[in-house]
XYZ file of C-alpha atoms in Angstrom:
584
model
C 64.548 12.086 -20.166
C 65.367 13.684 -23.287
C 63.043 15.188 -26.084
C 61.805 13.028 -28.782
C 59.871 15.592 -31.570
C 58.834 14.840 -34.316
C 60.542 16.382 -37.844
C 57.380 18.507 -38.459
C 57.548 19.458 -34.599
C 61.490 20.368 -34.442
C 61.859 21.930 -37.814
C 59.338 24.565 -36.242
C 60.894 24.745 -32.926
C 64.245 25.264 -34.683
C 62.649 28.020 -37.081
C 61.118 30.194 -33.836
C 64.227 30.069 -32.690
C 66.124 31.803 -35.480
C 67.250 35.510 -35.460
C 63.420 36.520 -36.434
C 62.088 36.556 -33.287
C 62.106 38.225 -30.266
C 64.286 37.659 -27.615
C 61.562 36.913 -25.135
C 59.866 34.414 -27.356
C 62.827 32.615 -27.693
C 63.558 32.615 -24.361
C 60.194 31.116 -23.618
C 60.843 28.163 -25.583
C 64.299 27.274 -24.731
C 62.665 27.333 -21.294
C 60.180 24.588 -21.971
C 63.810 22.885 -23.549
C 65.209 23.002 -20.630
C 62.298 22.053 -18.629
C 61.850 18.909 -21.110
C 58.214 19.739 -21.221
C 57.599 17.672 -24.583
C 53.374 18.000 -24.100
C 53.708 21.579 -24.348
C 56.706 21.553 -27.190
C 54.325 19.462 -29.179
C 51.349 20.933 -29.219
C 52.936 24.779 -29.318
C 54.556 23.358 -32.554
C 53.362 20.394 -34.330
C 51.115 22.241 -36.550
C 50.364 25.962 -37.261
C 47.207 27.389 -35.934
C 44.501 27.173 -38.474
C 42.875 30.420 -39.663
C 39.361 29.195 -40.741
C 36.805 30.700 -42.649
C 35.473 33.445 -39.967
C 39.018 33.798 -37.876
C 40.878 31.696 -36.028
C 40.852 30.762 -31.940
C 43.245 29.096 -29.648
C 44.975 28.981 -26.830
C 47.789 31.651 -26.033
C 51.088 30.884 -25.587
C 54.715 30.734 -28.191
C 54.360 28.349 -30.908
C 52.905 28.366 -34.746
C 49.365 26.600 -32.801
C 48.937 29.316 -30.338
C 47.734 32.575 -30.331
C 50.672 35.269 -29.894
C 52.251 37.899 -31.982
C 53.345 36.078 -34.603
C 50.051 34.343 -35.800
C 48.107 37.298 -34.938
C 50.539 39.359 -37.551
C 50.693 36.450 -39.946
C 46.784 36.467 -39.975
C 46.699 40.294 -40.138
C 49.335 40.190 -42.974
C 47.208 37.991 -45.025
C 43.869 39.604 -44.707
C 46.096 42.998 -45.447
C 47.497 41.370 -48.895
C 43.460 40.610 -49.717
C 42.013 43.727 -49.394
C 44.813 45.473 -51.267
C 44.443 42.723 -54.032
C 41.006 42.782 -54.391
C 40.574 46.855 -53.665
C 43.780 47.524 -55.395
C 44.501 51.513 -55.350
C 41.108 52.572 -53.233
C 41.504 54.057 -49.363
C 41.400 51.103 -47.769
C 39.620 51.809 -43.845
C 39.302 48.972 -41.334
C 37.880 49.067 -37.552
C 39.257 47.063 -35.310
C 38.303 46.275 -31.421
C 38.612 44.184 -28.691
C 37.419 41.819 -25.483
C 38.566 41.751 -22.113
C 40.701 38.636 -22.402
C 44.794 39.169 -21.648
C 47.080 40.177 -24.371
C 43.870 41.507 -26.436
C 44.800 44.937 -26.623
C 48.471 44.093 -27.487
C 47.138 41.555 -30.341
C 44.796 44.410 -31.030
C 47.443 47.217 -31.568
C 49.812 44.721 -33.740
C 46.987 44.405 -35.845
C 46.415 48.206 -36.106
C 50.291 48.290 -36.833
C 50.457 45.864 -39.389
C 47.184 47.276 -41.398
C 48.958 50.876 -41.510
C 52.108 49.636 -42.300
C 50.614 48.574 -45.155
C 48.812 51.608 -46.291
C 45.404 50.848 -44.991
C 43.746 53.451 -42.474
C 42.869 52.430 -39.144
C 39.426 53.098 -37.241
C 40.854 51.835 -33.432
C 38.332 51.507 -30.364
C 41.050 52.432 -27.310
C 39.557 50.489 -24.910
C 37.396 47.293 -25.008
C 33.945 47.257 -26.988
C 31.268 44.452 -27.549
C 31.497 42.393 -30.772
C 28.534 43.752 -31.960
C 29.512 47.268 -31.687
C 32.722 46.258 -33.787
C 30.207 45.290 -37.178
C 28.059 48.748 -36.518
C 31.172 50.435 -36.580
C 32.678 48.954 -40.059
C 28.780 49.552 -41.554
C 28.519 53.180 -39.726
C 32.417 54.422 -40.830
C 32.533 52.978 -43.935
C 34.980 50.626 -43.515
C 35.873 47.988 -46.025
C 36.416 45.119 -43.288
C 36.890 44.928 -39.457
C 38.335 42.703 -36.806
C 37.802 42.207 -33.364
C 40.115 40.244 -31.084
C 38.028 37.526 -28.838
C 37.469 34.150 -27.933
C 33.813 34.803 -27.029
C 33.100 32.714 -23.903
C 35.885 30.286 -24.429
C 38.238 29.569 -21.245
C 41.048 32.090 -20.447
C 43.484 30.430 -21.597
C 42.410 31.653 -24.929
C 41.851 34.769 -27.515
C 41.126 34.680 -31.192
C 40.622 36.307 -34.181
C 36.759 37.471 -35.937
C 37.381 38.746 -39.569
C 34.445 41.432 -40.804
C 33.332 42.118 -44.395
C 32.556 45.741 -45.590
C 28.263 44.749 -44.427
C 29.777 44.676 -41.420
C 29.224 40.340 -41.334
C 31.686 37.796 -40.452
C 33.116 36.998 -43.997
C 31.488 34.465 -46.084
C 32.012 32.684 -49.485
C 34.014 33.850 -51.760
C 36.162 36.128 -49.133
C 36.514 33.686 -46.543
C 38.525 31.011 -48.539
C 40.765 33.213 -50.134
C 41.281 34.894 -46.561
C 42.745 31.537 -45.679
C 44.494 31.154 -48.628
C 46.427 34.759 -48.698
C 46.762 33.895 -44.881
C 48.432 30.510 -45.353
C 50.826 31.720 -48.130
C 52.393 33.930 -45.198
C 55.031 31.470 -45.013
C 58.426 33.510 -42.963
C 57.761 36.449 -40.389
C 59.664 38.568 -42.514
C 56.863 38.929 -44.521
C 54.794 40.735 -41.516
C 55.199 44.331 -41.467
C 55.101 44.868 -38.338
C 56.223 48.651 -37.785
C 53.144 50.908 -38.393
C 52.607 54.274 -39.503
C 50.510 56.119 -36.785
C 49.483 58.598 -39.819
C 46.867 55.995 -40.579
C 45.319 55.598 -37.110
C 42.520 57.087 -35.971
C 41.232 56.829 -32.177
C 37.479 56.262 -31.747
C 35.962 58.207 -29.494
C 32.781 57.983 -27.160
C 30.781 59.294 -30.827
C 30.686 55.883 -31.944
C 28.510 54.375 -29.002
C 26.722 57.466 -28.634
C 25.675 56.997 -32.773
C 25.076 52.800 -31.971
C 23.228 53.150 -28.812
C 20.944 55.562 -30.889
C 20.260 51.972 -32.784
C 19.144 50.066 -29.948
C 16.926 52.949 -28.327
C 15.302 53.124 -32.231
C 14.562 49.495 -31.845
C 12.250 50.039 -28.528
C 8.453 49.590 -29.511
C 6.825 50.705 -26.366
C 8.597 54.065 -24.596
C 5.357 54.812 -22.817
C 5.220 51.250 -21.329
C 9.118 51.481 -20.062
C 8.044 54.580 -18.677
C 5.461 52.982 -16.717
C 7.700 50.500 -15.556
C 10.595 52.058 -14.932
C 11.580 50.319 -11.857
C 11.748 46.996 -13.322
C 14.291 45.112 -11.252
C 17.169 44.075 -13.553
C 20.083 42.017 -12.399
C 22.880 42.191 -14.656
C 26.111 40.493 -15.090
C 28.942 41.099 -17.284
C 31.000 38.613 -16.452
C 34.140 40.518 -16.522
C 33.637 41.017 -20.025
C 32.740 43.779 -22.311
C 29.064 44.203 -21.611
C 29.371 47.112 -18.268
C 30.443 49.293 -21.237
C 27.563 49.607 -23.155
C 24.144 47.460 -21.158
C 23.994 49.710 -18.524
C 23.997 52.017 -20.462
C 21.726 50.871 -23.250
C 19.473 50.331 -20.081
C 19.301 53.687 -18.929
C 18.843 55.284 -22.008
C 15.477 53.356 -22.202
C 14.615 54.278 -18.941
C 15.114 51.685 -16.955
C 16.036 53.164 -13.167
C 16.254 49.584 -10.893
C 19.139 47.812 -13.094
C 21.709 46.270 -10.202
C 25.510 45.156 -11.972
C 26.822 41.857 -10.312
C 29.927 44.164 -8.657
C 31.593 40.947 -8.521
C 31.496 40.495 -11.929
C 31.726 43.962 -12.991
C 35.522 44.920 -14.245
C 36.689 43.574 -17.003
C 39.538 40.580 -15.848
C 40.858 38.180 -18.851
C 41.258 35.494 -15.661
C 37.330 35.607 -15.540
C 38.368 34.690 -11.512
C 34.975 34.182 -10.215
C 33.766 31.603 -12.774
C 35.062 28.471 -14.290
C 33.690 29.274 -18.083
C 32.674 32.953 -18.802
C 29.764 31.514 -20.490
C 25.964 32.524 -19.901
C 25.127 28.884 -21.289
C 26.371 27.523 -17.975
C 24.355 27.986 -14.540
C 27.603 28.003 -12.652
C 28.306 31.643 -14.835
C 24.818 32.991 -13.746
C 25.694 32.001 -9.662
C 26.410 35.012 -8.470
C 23.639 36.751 -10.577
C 20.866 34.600 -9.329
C 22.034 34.757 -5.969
C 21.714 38.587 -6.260
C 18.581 38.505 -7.921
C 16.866 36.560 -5.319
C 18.189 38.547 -2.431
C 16.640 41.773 -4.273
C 13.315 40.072 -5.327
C 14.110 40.759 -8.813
C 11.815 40.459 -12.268
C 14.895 39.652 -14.474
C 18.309 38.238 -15.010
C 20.417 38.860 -17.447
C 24.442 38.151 -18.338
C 26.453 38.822 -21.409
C 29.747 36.534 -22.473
C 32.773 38.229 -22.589
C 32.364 39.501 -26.127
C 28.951 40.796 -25.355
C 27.881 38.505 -28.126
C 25.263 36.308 -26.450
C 23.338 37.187 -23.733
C 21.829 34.303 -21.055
C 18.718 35.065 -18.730
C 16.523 33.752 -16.003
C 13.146 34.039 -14.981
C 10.964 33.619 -11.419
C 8.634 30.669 -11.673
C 5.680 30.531 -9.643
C 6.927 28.943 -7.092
C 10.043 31.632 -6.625
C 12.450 29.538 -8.370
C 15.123 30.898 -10.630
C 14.989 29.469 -13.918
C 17.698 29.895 -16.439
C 15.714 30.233 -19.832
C 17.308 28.323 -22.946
C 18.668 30.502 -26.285
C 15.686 28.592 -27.799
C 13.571 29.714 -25.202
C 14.854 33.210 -25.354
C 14.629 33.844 -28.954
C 11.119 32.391 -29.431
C 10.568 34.935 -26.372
C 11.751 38.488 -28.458
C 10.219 37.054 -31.651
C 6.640 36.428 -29.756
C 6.699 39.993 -28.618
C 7.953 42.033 -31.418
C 5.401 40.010 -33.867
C 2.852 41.052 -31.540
C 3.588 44.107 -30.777
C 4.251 44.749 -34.046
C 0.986 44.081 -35.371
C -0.772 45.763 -32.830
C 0.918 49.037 -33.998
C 0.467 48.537 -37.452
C 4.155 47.706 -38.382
C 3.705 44.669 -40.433
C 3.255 46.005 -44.034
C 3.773 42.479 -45.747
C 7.305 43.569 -46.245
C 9.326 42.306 -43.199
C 10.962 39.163 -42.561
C 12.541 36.841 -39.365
C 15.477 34.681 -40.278
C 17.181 32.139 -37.728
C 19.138 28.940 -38.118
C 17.734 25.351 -39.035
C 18.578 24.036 -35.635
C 16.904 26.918 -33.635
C 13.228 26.209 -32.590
C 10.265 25.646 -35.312
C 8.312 27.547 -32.766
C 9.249 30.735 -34.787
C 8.488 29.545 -38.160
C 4.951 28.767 -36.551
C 4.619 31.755 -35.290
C 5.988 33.644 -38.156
C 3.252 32.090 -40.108
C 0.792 33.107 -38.340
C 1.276 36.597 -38.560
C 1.994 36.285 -42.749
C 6.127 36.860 -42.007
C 8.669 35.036 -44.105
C 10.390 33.142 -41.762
C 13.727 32.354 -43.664
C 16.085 29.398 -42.243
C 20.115 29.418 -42.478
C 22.969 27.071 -41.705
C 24.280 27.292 -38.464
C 26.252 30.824 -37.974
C 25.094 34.259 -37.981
C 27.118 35.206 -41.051
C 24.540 33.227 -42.843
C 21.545 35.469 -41.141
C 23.534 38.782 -41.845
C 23.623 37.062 -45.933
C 20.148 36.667 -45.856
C 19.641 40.272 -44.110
C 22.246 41.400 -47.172
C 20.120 39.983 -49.755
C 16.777 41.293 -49.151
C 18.430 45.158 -48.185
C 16.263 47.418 -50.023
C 13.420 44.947 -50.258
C 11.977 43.714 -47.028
C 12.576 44.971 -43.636
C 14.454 42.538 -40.929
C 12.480 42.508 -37.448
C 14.796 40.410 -35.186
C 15.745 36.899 -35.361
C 18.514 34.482 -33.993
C 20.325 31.386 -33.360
C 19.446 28.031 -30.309
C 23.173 29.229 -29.209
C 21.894 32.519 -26.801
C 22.502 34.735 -29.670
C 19.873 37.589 -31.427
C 19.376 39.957 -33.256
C 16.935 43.340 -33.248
C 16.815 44.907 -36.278
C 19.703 45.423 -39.021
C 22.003 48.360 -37.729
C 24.496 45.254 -36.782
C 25.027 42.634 -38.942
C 25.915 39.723 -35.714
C 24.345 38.696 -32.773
C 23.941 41.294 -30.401
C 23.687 40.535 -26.427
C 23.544 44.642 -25.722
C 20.386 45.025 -28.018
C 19.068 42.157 -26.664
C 19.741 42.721 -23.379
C 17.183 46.438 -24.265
C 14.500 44.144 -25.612
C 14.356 41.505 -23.101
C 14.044 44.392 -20.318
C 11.506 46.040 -22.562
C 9.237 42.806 -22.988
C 9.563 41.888 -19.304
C 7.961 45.768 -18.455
C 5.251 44.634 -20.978
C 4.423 41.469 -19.346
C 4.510 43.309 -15.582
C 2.537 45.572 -17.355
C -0.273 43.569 -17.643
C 0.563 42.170 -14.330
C 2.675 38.917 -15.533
C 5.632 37.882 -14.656
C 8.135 36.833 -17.561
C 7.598 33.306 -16.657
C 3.747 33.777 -17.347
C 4.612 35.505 -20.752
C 6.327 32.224 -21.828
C 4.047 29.893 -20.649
C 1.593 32.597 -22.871
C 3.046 31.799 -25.792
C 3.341 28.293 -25.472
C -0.819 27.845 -24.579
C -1.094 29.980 -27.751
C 1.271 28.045 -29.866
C 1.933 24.856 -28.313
C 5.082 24.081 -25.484
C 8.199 23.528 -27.831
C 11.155 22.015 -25.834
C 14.875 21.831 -27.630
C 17.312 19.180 -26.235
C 21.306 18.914 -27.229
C 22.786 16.029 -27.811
C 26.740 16.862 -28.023
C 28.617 13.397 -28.549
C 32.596 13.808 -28.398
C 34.890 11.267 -30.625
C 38.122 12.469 -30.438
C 41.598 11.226 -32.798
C 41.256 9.169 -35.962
C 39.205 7.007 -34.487
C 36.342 9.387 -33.554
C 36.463 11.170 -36.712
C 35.774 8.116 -38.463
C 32.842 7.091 -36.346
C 31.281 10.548 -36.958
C 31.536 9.761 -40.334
C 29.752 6.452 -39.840
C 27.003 8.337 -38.035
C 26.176 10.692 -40.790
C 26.645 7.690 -43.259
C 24.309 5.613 -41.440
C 21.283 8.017 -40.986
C 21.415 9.153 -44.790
C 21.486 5.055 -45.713
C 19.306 3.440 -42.890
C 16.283 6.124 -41.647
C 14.729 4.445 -38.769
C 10.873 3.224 -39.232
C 10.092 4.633 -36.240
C 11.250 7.171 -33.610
C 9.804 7.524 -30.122
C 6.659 5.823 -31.616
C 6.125 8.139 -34.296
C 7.024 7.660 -38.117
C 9.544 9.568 -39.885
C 7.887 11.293 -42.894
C 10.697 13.498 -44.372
C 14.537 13.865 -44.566
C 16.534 17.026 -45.734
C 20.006 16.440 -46.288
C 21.387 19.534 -46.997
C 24.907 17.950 -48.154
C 23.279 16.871 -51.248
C 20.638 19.740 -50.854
C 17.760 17.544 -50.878
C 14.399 17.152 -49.362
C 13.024 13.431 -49.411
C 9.239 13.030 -48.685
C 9.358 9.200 -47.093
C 5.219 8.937 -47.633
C 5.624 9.399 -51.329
C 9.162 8.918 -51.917
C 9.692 12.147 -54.048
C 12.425 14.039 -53.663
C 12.686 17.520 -54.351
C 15.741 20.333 -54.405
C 16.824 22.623 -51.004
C 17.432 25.766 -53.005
C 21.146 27.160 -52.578
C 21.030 30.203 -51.445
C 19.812 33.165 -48.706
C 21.871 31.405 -46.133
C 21.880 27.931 -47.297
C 24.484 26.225 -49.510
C 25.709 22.495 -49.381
C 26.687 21.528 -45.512
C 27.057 18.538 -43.861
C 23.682 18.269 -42.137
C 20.361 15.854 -42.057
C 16.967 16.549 -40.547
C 14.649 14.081 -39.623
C 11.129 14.815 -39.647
C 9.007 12.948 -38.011
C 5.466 12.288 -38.091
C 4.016 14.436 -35.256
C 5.971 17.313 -35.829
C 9.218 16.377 -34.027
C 12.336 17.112 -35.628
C 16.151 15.554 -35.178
C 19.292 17.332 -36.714
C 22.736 15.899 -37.077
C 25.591 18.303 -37.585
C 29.136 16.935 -37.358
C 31.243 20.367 -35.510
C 33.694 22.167 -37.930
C 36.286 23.191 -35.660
C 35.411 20.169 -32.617
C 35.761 16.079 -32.638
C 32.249 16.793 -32.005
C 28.943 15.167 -33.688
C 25.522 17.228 -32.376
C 22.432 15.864 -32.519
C 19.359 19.116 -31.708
C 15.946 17.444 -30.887
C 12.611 18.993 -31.035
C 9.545 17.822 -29.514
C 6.167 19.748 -28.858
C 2.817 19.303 -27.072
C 0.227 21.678 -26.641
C 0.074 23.110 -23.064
C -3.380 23.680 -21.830
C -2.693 26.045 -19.079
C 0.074 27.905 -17.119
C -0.762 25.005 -14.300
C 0.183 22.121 -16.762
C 3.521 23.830 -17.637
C 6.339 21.650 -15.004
C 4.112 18.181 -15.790
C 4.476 19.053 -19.945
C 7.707 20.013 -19.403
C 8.847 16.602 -17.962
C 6.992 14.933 -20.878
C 8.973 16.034 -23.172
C 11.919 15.889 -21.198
C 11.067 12.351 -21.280
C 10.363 12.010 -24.985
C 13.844 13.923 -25.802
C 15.785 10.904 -23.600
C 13.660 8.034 -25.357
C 14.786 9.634 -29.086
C 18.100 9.713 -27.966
C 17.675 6.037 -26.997
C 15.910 4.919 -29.647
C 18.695 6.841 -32.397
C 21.762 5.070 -29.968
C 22.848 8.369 -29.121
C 25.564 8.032 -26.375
């Protein structure tokens, strides 16, 4: 058969095959020519990969809508002509590091190229680093911006792109947009400088996680409890990513002497070969970590994504079963025992604050509340925690906080989620629970008698094409115009839109502003809150033909005996909102 491409499609093909580019690239592509491969053509080609408003992500491969050389340098090249725009004649410094994925340290070095080449120094980590060590390192060298090359826990098929402001944050509003813009004017690939000036690179060395694991041990509450529990049995699992660089290590300098690395899972491999998605989120990733954990009789699980981003973990129920906790679950977890310990050692001056999305658990506002913390609430994204955390520098003091999406936050040395921090607090509260003889499962099931059992369900519904997007839009149209009178028997009494940033009370029908700002600005979400405390968000994805629907329900829990019979309850309740919305 022969090829049938569209103008938009062959213009492009024809272009990447012009004198500009490398031999092998074009090589590549006359292959898939020859091969009559028109899937592959098309989608390499019919559009340019988008750089968005934190980075861009994709899969790797020749073609303007794949990751390679070319869109790596035309998304370096861009970000370059910002900061010398808006920084004009100051010594521009950027870090930049990167994951375990293939081709990351080559996209990595053309990025350090392309920076020097145009007069800005480079701060370079060698070798692969967690994400999170990437923003301490732009706050901690002074940098004006960073970025790290990763696809977090996407498949291996891809890499991407995270651009860092000077806070050491993903970028947000106004930086972001005209990111894009300077990126997207980057029309021809002579415009990439692409031949560097070594001058302007500097080589990180094993100071910079010496001077950031200093961070992590500053965040531990309890020494003398560690100490006492030193032989905590932790399982941990990279999962070929960048976590064995720092966890372990974060571990040990603790104290912690009983932590046992999933070998399997231990060197870094951009194939991710013994999994299907690197991804914490998914019990197939945490397989060979529960399998070792049981075999050892272990108190705690834990695995980091590639990225070292987000951090999953399990816990022993009573009966011996493994149970994978939920980034809900987890969060409410480090937030229940810093606000306790907290107190108890006389660390809450009336000047510290928790901040976590709108879609992650109320169970931290309520418990926020009761120990006289501001609780603040963002959009989704942890660029719009590290704004609030921005904000209030100098003013209150940030004790921890995160996102329903397995990703937290200790403190304000980092300005993103942070799975090797967290990783040092979740081993730290488990030695406080066994040190008071409980198990980790018993400290949840503690804070839920205490503060009622809160259960989280996602509801992800995929419309793909035209079609799909237009049915999304329907959705959202449909729950702003038509609120349902009731909702798994209970009465909605409030609705906060936050596209119009507006807060409807249904019992009196007065409406009242969201205030902009401290991580909130207009977004394409509603909330539905209904009348005993159960909560439904709709979020349309940004980057997915994806609509999500998070649902909250709560009930109190009596005792630690009640806790598999509550759970189904509102298991239950979850599926009959979902039915009673038409969720499918």
């Amino acid at each position: 058969m022969a090829l049938h491409l569209d103008n938009t499609t062959q213009q492009n093909v024809n272009q990447w095959l012009s004198e500009a580019y490398d031999a092998e690239t074009k090589s590549q592509i006359q292959q898939l020519i020859d091969q009559e491969d028109q899937i592959t053509l098309t989608d390499s080609f019919y559009k340019s990969l988008e750089f968005g408003t934190g980075g861009m992500r994709g899969e790797m491969g020749v073609g303007c809508n794949r990751m390679n050389r070319y869109t790596v340098g035309a998304a370096t090249q861009g970000f370059a002509n910002y900061l010398l725009t808006v920084l004009g004649n100051q010594k521009i410094k950027v870090a930049i590091a990167h994951d375990s994925r293939n081709n990351s340290p080559e996209f990595c070095r053309i990025a350090a190229d392309i920076f020097t080449a145009n007069g800005i120094e480079v701060y370079l980590f060698p070798a692969l680093r967690p994400t999170p060590q990437l923003s301490f390192a732009v706050r901690h060298l002074g940098c004006h911006a960073g970025i790290v090359i990763t696809a977090s826990h996407n498949p291996k098929e891809y890499n991407g792109y995270k651009a860092y402001w000077s806070d050491g944050s993903q970028v947000v509003a106004p930086h972001d947009k005209n990111i894009v813009a300077e990126v997207n004017a980057i029309l021809s690939v002579d415009d990439i400088k692409f031949q560097g000036n070594d001058a302007l690179l500097h080589l990180l060395d094993d100071q910079i996680d010496q001077e950031y694991l200093k961070t992590i041990q500053a965040n531990c509450r309890q020494p003398e409890v560690i100490q006492r529990q030193k032989d905590l049995k932790i399982v941990f699992s990279p999962i070929h990513g960048t976590g064995i660089t720092l966890v372990p290590k974060a571990l040990a300098l603790l104290g912690f002497t009983s932590v046992h690395v999933v070998q399997e899972q231990a060197e870094p491999n951009g194939n991710f070969p013994t999994v299907i998605y690197p991804n914490p989120e998914e019990k197939e990733a945490m397989t060979l970590a529960l399998e070792q954990a049981k075999a050892l009789d272990a108190d705690l699980v834990i695995a980091t994504d590639p990225d070292a981003d987000r951090v999953g973990a399990a816990v022993k129920s009573p009966s011996g079963e493994w149970q994978l906790l939920n980034g809900n679950q987890m969060a409410s977890l480090i937030l229940y025992y810093l606000l306790k310990v907290d107190k108890k050692l006389g660390r809450l001056t009336g000047k510290e604050f928790v901040a976590k999305t709108i879609v992650t658990t109320d169970l931290i506002d309520k418990m926020c509340a009761q120990q006289g913390v501001p609780c603040y609430n963002t959009l989704t994204g942890f660029k719009y925690i590290a704004q609030v955390i921005r904000e209030l520098e100098g003013k209150e003091k940030f004790i921890g906080g995160g996102e329903e999406s397995y990703g937290y936050l200790i403190g304000d040395a980092v300005r993103d989620k942070d799975a090797v921090a967290s990783c040092a607090m979740i081993a730290e509260l488990t030695a406080y629970a066994k040190d008071q003889g409980k198990s980790l499962f018993d400290f949840l099931a503690e804070m839920y008698i205490e503060n009622n059992f809160y259960y989280e369900g996602l509801i992800s519904l995929t419309k793909k094409g035209k079609a799909g997007a237009e049915e999304i839009k329907q959705m959202m149209i449909n729950l702003r115009s038509n609120v349902p009178a009731s909702v798994a028997g209970s009465k909605p009494v409030k609705v906060l839109d936050y596209e119009g940033l507006q807060s409807t009370d249904l019992t009196t029908g007065q409406v009242s502003p969201i205030v902009e700002g401290r991580g909130i600005e207009a977004s394409n979400v509603i909330q539905l809150i209904l009348a005993d405390g159960s909560k439904v968000s709709a979020r349309p994805s940004g980057t997915e033909p994806k609509i999500k629907f998070y649902v909250s329900v709560n009930a109190p829990l009596a005792s630690a005996a009640d806790f598999d019979a509550t759970f189904s309850s509102l298991q239950a309740k979850v599926k009959t909102i979902q039915e009673d919305l038409g969720l499918k």
